[in-house]
Coordinates of C-alpha atoms and ligand atoms in Angstrom, one line a residue:
X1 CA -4.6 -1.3 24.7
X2 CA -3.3 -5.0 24.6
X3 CA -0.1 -5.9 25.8
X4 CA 2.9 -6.1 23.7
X5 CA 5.1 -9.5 24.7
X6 CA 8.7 -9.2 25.8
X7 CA 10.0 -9.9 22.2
X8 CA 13.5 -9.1 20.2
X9 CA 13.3 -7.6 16.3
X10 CA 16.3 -8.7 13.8
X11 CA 16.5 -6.5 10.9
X12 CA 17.8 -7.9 8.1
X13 CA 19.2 -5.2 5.6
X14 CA 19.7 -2.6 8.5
X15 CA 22.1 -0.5 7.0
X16 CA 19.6 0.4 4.2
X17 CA 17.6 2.8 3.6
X18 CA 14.0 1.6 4.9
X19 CA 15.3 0.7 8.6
X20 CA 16.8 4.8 9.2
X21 CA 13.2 6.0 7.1
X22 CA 10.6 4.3 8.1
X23 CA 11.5 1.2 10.6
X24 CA 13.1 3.4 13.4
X25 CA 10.8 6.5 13.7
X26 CA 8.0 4.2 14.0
X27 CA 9.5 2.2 16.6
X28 CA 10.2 5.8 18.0
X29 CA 6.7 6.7 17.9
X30 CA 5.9 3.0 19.7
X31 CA 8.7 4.6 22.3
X32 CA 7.3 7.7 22.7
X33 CA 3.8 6.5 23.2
X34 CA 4.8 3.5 25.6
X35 CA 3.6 0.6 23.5
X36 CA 7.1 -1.0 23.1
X37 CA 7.3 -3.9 25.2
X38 CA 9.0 -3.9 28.9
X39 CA 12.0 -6.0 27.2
X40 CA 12.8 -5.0 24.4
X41 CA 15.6 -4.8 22.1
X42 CA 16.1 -4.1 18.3
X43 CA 19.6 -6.4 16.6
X44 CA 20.5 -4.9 13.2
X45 CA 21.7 -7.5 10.9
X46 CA 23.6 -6.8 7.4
X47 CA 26.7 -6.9 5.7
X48 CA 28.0 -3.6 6.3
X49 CA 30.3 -3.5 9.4
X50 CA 29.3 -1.7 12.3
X51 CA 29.1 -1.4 15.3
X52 CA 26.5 -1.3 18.0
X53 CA 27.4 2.6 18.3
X54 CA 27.9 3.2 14.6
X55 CA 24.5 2.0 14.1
X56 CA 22.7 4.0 17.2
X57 CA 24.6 7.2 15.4
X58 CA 23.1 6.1 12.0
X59 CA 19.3 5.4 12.7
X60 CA 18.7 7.1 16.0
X61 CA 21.0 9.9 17.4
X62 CA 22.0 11.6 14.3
X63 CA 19.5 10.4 12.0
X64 CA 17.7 13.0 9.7
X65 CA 14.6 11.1 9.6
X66 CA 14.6 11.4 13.8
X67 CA 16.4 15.0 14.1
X68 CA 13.2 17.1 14.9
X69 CA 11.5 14.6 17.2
X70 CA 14.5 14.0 19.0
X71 CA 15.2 17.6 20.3
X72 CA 12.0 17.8 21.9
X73 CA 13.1 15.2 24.6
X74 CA 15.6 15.0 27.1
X75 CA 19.1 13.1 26.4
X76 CA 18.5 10.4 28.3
X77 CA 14.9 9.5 27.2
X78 CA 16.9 9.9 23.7
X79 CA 19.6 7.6 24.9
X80 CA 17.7 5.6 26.9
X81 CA 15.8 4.5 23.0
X82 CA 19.2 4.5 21.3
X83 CA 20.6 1.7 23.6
X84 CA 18.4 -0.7 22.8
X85 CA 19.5 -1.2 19.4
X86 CA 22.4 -3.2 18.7
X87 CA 24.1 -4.6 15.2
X88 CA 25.6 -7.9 13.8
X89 CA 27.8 -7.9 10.8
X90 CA 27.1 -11.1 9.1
X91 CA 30.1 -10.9 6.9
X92 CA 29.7 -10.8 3.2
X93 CA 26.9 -12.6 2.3
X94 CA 23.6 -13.3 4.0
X95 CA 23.9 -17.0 2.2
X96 CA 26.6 -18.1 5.6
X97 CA 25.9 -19.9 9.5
X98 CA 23.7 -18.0 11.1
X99 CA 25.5 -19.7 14.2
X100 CA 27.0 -16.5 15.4
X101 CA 24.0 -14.6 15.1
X102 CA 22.2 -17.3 17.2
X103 CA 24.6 -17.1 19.9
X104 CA 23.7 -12.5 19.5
X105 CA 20.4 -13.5 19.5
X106 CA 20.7 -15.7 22.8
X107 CA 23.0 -13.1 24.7
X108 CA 20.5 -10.3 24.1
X109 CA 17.8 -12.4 25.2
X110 CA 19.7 -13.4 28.4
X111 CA 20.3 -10.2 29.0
X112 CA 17.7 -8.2 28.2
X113 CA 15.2 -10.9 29.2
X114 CA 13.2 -10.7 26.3
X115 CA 12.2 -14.2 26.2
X116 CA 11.9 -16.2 23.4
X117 CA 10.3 -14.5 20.8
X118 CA 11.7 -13.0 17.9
X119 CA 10.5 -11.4 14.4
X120 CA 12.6 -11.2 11.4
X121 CA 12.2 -8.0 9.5
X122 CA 14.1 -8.6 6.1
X123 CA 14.2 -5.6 4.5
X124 CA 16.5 -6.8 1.9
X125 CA 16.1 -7.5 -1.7
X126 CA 13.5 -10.1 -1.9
X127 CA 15.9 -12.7 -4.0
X128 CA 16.6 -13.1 -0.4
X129 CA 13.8 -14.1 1.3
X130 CA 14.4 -17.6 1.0
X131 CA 17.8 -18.0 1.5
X132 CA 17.6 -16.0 5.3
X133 CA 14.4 -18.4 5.9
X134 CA 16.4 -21.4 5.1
X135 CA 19.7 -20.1 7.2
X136 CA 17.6 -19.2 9.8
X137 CA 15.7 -22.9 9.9
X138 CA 19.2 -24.5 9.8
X139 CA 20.4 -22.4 12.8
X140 CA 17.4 -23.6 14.5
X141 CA 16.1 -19.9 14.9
X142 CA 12.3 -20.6 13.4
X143 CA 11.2 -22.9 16.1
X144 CA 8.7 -22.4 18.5
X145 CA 9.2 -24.4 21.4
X146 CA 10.9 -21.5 23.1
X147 CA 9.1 -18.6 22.3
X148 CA 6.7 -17.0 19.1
X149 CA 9.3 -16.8 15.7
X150 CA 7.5 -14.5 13.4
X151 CA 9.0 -12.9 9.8
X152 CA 7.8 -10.0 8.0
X153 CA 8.6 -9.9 4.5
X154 CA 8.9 -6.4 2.4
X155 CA 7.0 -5.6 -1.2
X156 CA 7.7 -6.8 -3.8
X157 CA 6.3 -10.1 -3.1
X158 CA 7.3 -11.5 -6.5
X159 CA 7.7 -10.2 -9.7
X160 CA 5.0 -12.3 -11.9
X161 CA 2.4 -14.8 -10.6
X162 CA 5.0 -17.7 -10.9
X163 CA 7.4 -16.1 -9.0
X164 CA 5.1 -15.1 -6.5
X165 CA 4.0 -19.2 -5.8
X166 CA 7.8 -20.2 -5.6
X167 CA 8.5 -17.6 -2.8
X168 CA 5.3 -18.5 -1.0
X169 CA 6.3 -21.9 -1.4
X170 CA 10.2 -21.1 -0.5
X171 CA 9.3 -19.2 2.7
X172 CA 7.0 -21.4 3.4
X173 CA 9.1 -24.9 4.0
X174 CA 11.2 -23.0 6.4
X175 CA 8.6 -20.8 8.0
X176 CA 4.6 -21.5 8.6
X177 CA 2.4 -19.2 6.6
X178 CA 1.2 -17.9 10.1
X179 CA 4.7 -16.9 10.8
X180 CA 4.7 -14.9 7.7
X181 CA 3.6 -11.1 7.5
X182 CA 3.9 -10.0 3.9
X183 CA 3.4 -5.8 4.4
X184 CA 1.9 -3.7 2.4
X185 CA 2.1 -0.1 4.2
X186 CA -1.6 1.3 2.3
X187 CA -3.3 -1.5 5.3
X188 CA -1.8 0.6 7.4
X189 CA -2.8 3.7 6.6
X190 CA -5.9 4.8 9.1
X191 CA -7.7 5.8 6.0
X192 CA -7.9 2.2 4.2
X193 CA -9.0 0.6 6.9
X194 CA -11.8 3.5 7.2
X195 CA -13.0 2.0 4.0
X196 CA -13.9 -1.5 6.0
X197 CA -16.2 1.0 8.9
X198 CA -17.4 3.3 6.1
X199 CA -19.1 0.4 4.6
X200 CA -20.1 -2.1 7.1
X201 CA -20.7 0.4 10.2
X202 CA -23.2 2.2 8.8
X203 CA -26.8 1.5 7.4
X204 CA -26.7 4.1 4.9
X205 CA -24.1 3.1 2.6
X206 CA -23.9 -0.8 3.5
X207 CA -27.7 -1.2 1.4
X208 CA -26.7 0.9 -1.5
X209 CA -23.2 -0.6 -2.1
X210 CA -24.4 -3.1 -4.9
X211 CA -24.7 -2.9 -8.6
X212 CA -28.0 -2.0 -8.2
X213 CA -27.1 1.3 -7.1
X214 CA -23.5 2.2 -8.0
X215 CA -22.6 3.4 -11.7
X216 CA -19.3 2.5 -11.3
X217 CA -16.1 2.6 -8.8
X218 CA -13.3 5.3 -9.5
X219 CA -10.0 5.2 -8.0
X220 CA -7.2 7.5 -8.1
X221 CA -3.4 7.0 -6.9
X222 CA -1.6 10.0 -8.6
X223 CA 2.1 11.0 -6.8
X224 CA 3.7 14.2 -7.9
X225 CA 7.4 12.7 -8.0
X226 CA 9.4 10.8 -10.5
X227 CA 11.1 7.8 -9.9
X228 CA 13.5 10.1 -7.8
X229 CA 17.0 7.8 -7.0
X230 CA 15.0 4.1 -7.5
X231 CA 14.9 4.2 -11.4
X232 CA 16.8 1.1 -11.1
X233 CA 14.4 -1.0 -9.3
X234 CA 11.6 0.8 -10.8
X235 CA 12.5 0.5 -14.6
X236 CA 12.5 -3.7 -13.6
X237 CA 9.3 -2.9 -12.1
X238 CA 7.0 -0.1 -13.2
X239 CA 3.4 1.2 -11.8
X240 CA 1.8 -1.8 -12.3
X241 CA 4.0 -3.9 -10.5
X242 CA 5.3 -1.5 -7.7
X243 CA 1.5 0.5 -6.6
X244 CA -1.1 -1.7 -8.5
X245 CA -0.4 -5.5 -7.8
X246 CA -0.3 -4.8 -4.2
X247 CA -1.4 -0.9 -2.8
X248 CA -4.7 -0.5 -5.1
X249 CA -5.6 -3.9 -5.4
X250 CA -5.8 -3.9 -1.4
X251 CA -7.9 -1.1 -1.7
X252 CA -10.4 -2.9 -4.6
X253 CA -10.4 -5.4 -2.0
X254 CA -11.8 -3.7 0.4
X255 CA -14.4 -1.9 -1.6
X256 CA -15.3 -5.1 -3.5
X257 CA -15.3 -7.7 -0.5
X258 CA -18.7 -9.2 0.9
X259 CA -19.5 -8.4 4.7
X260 CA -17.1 -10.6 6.7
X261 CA -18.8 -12.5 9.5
X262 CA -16.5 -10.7 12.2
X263 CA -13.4 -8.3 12.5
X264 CA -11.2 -11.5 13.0
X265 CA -8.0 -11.5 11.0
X266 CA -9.2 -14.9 9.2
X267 CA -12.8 -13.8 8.6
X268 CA -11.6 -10.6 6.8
X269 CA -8.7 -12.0 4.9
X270 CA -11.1 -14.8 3.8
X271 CA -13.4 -12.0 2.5
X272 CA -10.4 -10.3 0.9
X273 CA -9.1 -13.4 -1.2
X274 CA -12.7 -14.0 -2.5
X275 CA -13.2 -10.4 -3.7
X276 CA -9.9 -10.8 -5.1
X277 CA -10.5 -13.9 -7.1
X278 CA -13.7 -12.7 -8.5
X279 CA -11.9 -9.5 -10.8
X280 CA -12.4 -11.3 -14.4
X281 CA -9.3 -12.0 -15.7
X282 CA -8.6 -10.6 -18.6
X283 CA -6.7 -13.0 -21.2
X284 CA -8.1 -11.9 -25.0
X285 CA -6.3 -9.5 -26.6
X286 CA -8.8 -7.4 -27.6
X287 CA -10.3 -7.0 -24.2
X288 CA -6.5 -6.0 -23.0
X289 CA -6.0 -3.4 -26.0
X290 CA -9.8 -2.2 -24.8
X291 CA -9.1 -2.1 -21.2
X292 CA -5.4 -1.2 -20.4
X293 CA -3.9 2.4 -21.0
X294 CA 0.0 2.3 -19.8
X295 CA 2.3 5.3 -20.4
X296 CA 5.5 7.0 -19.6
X297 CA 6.3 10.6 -18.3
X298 CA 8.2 13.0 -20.8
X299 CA 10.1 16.0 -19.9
X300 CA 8.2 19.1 -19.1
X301 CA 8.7 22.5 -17.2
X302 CA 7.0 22.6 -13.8
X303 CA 6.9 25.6 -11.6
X304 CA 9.2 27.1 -13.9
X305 CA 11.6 24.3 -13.5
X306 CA 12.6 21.6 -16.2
X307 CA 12.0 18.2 -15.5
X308 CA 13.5 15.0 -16.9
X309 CA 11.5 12.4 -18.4
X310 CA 11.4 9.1 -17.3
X311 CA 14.0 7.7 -19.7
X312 CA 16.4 10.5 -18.6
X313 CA 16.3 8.9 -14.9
X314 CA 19.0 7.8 -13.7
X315 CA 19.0 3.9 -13.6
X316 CA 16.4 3.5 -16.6
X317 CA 17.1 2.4 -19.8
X318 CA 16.8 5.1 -22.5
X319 CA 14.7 2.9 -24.9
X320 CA 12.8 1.9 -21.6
X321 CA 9.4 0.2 -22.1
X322 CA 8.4 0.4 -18.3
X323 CA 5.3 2.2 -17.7
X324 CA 5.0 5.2 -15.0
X325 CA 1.2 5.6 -15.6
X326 CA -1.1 2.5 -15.5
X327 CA -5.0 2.7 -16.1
X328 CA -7.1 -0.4 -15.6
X329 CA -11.0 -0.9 -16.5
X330 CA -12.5 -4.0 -15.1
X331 CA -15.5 -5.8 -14.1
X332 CA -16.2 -8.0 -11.0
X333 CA -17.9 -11.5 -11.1
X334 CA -19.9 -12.0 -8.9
X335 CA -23.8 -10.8 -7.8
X336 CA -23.2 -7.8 -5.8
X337 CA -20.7 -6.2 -8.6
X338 CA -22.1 -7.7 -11.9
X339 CA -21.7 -5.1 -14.7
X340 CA -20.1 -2.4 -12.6
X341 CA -16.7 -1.3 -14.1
X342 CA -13.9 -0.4 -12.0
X343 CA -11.6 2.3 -13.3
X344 CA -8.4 2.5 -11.3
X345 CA -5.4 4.4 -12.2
X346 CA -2.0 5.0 -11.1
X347 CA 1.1 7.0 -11.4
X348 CA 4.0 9.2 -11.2
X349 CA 4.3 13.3 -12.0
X350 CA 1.1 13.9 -11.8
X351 CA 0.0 17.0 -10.7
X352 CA -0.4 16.6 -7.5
X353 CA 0.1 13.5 -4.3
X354 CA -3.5 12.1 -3.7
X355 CA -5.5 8.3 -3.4
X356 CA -8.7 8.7 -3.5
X357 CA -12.2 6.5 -3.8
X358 CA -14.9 7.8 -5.9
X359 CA -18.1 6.1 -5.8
X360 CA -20.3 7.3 -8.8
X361 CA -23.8 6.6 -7.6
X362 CA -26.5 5.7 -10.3
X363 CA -28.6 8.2 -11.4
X364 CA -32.6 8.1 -9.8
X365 CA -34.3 5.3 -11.6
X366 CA -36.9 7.9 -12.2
X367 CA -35.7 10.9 -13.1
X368 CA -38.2 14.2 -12.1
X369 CA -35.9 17.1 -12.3
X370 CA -34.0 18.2 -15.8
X371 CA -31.5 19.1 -14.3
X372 CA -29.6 16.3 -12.5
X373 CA -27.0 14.0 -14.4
X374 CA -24.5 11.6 -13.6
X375 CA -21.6 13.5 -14.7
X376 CA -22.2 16.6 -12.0
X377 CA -25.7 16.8 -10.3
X378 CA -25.3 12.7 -9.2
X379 CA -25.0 11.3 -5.8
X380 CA -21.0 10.7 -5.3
X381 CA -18.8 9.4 -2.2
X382 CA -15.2 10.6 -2.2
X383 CA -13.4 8.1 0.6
X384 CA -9.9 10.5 0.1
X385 CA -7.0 8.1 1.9
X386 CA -4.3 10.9 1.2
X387 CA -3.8 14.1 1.8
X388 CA -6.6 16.1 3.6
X389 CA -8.0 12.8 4.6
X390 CA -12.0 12.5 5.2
X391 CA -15.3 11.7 3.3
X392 CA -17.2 13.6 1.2
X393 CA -20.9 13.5 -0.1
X394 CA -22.4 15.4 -3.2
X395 CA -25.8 15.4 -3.3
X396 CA -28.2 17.6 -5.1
X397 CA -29.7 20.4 -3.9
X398 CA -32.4 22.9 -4.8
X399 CA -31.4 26.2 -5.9
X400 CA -33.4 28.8 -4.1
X401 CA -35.7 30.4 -6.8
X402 CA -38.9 29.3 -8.9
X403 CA -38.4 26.0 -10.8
X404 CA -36.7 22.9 -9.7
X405 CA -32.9 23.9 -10.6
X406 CA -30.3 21.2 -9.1
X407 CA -27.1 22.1 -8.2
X408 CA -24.6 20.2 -6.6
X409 CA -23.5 20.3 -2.4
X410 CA -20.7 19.0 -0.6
X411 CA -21.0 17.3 2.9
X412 CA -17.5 16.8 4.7
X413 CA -15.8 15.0 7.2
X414 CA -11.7 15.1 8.1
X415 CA -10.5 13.5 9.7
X416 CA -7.9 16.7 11.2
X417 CA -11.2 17.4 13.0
X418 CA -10.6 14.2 15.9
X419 CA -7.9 16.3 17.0
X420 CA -7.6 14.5 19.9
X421 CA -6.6 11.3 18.5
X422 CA -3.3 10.1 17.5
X423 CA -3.3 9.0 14.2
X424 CA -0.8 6.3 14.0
X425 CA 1.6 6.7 11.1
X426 CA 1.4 2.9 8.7
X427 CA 4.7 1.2 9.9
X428 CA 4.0 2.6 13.7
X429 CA 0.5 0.5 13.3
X430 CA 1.6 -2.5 11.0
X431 CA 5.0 -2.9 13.2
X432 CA 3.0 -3.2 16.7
X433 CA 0.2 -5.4 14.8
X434 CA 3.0 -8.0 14.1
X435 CA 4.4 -7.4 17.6
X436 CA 1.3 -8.2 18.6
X437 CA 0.0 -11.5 16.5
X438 CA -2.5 -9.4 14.5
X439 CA -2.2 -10.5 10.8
X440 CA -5.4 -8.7 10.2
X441 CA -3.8 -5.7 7.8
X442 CA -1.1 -8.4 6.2
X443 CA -1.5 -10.1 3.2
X444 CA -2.1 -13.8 2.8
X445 CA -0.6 -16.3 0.6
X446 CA -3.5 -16.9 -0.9
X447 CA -4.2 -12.9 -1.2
X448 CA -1.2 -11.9 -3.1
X449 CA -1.6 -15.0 -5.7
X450 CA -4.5 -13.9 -6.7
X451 CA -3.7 -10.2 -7.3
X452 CA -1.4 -11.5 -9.4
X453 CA -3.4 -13.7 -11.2
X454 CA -5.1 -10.5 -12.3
X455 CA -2.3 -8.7 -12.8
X456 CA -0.2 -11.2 -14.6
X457 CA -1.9 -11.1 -18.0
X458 CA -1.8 -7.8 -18.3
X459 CA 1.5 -7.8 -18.0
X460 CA 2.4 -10.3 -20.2
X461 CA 0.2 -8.2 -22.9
X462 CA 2.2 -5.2 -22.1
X463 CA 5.5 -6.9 -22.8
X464 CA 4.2 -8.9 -26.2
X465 CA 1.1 -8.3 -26.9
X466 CA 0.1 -6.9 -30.9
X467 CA -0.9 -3.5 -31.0
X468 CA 0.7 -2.6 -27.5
X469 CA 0.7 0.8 -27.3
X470 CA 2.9 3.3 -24.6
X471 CA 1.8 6.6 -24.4
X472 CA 3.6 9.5 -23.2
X473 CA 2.4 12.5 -21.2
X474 CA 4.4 15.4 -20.0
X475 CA 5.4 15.6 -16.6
X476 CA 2.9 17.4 -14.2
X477 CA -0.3 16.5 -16.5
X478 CA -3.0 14.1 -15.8
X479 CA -1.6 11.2 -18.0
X480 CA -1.5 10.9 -21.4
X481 CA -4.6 12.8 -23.7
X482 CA -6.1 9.5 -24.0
X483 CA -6.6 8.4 -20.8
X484 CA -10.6 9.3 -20.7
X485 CA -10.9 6.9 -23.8
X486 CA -11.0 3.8 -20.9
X487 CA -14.3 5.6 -19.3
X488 CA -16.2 5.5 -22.4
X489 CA -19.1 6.9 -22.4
X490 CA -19.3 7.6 -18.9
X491 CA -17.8 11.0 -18.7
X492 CA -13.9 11.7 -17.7
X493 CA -12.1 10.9 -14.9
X494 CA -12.0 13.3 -11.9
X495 CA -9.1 15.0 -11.3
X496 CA -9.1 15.8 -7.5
X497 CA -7.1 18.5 -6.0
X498 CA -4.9 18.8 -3.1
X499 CA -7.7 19.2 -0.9
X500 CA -10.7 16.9 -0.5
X501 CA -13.6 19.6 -2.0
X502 CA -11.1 20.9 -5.0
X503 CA -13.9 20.0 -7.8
X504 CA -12.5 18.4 -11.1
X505 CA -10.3 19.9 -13.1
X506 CA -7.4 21.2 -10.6
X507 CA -4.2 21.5 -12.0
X508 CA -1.2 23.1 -10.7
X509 CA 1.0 23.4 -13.7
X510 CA 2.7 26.7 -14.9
Ligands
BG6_601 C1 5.8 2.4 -2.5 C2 6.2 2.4 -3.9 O1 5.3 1.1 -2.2 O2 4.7 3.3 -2.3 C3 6.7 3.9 -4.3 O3 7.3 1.5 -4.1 C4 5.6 4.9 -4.0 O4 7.0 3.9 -5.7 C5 5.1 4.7 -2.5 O5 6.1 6.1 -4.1 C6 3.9 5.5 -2.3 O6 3.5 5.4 -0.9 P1 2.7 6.6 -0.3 O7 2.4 6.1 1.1 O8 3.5 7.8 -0.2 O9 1.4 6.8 -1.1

């Protein structure tokens, strides 16, 4: 286990909702397994006034997110936690002198003795980034002459490729760009960074993963809820920008990228942006109409229960043109992928909560039995990163009996079965990575431009392009009835089940 440096975390946007979710029981988890550092203390930071008890009471000691964890220790291990996080009111703007909360800063490092080092965790809305770097270089609290200064930025990171460069290049004159760790909570999910050791650990996958040998890639990101209470940020947003841009292209990434020359944060980021710049870009219209299915949920009746369609949400605009169901086809330039489509899909109210790889291996050059076929019989890997997380292999078998009749077996891994180990939840991994100085599962500069480069057209298409279409599919289906137009030719797409061997088809509407 490496050592975690004495260090202090300032949360910007505390009071919200992401520091009580997610931020705190991961720190908890950090507490409970005794990776926090010796000196260590946590300084809340937002406009709400508070104070340091008010905000103990809100994220720790009666905090729903913490409530079951909590009663399984003793009050004073509890207590113990909940005094090391304190709070700063910094009035009513975040745009003010950060002098006061330098002098907070420099008491609670006195006194605490955490030394010098400090990340910034904004968890605010990200037309803020560059106004807290900038306060924060005029208070003289991004140096590094006393101590590591580190910031980690929330998604979205930019809302359009343009956008995306003037925040990079806003954070950037206050803050280095290796003081900067943009997250993106899928790198931190055990099961995504699987996909790097499924493919480059093992000499039975690592000389098949080519064009010469895959059909094509299939991916899968369906979530069973709406936009719940976010259709205001979402309707500005949609699937494209909010999972696709940043969650699934992280994933293509991985699956696309060339072996890197070592598991050095550098060497694999390097690996990441060139997979990343070789997606083609698609600019003609044609080839968007062709290769872009976007659509919206309507209102349906699920497990007896009616359910609102997206433009009944709360927070969206009735004639709302944002999408809730994105479906890509694309193609990779470069020699190991050339001619291999991609088919990766994305949405909300779908039957059921599940991310999953498919790779669709190519039918035997030579084909002796009848009875094989890509769509069934074929060789496939299924690299499922949520729920009932494992791998899976179908291969073809021999039905017992005369002849040569193929049928199709499953070989499975889960990853419940390493009982023993403690599977680190994403924030609990990505929050001690950054404690730490590992960048390795944070995105780049570089990296997030060119996701959006590929992303960028499409959206532009989507918002003017001729013969734009928006499809609509009732809540609790698998997307609209045209969605296996994209795999032409090729079959349909599979439509996995809550559990990793559920074979296509699984649906869980009433
Ligand atoms: C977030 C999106 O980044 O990821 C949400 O903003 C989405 O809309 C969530 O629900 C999904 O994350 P997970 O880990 O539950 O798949």
């Amino acid at each position: 286990m490496n050592k975690t440096e004495n260090q202090i975390l300032v949360i910007f946007g505390a009071s919200g909702d992401l520091t009580a979710r997610k931020l705190v029981p991961a720190l908890f988890n950090l507490y409970l397994a005794g990776q926090l550092p010796e000196n260590f203390v946590v300084l809340g930071a937002s406009r709400s006034d508070m104070t340091d008890n008010a905000f103990r009471n809100k994220v720790v000691l009666e905090s729903t997110y913490l409530k079951t964890k909590i009663k399984e220790h003793s009050d004073d291990y509890i207590k113990a936690f909940a005094n090391k996080f304190f709070y700063e009111d910094l009035g009513g703007s975040y745009d003010t002198d950060y002098g006061r909360l330098r002098k907070r800063v420099e008491d609670l490092k006195n006194k605490y003795q955490t030394s010098g080092n400090i990340i910034y965790y904004l968890s605010t809305p990200p037309t803020l980034y560059e106004t807290i770097a900038q306060r924060l270089a005029d208070a003289g609290m991004s140096t590094q002459n006393n101590g590591w200064k580190r910031m980690i930025v929330e998604k979205p990171f930019g809302y359009s490729l343009e956008t995306a460069k003037q925040l990079n290049q806003g954070l950037q004159q206050f803050f280095e760009e290796h003081q900067i760790y943009r997250i993106d909570h899928y790198l931190g999910k055990e099961t995504v960074q699987n996909l790097l050791v499924t493919r480059f650990a093992n000499s039975i996958f690592e000389p098949l993963w080519n064009r010469n040998y895959i059909h094509h890639v299939e991916i899968t990101n369906a979530e069973s809820v709406g936009v719940e209470k976010r259709g205001g940020y979402y309707d500005k947003s949609g699937a494209l920008r909010d999972m696709f841009q940043n969650h699934l292209l992280q994933i293509v990434s991985l699956i696309v990228m060339e072996p890197p020359i070592s598991d050095a944060p550098e060497d694999i980021r390097n690996e990441k942006v060139k997979a990343l710049k070789s997606l083609r870009v698609m600019k003609d219209e044609q080839e968007l109409f062709d290769n872009t299915i976007r659509a919206q949920y309507t209102s349906s009746v699920i497990d007896g229960e009616p359910v609102k369609g997206y433009r009944e949400e709360e927070g969206v605009d009735k004639n709302s043109t944002t999408e809730t169901y994105a479906a890509i086809k694309f193609f990779v330039d470069n020699w190991r992928w050339k001619d291999t489509p991609f088919y990766v899909r994305t949405a909300k109210r779908m039957p059921t909560k599940v991310t999953e790889v498919v790779i669709h291996f190519k039918t035997p050059h030579h084909q002796v039995f009848q009875e094989s076929g890509l769509d069934n019989k074929d060789n496939k890997l299924v690299i499922r990163i949520q729920p009932d997380e494992g791998i899976l292999i179908k291969f073809g078998v021999k039905v017992p009996g005369q002849g040569f009749k193929v049928e199709r077996a499953n070989l499975d891994f889960y990853y419940s079965s390493l009982a023993e180990t403690h599977v680190m939840e994403a924030y609990e991994r990505l929050l001690l990575d950054a404690m730490q100085g590992d960048a390795t599962l944070y995105a780049r500069a570089d990296e997030v431009e060119a996701a959006w480069e590929f992303v960028d057209p499409i959206l532009k298409y989507w918002e003017s392009g001729k013969d734009v279409r928006m499809y609509g599919y009732a809540a609790g289906v698998w997307g609209p009835e045209n969605s296996n137009e994209l795999i032409d030719g090729i079959g349909e797409w599979r439509n996995p089940g809550a559990s990793l061997t559920d074979d296509p088809g699984f649906c869980v509407i009433c």
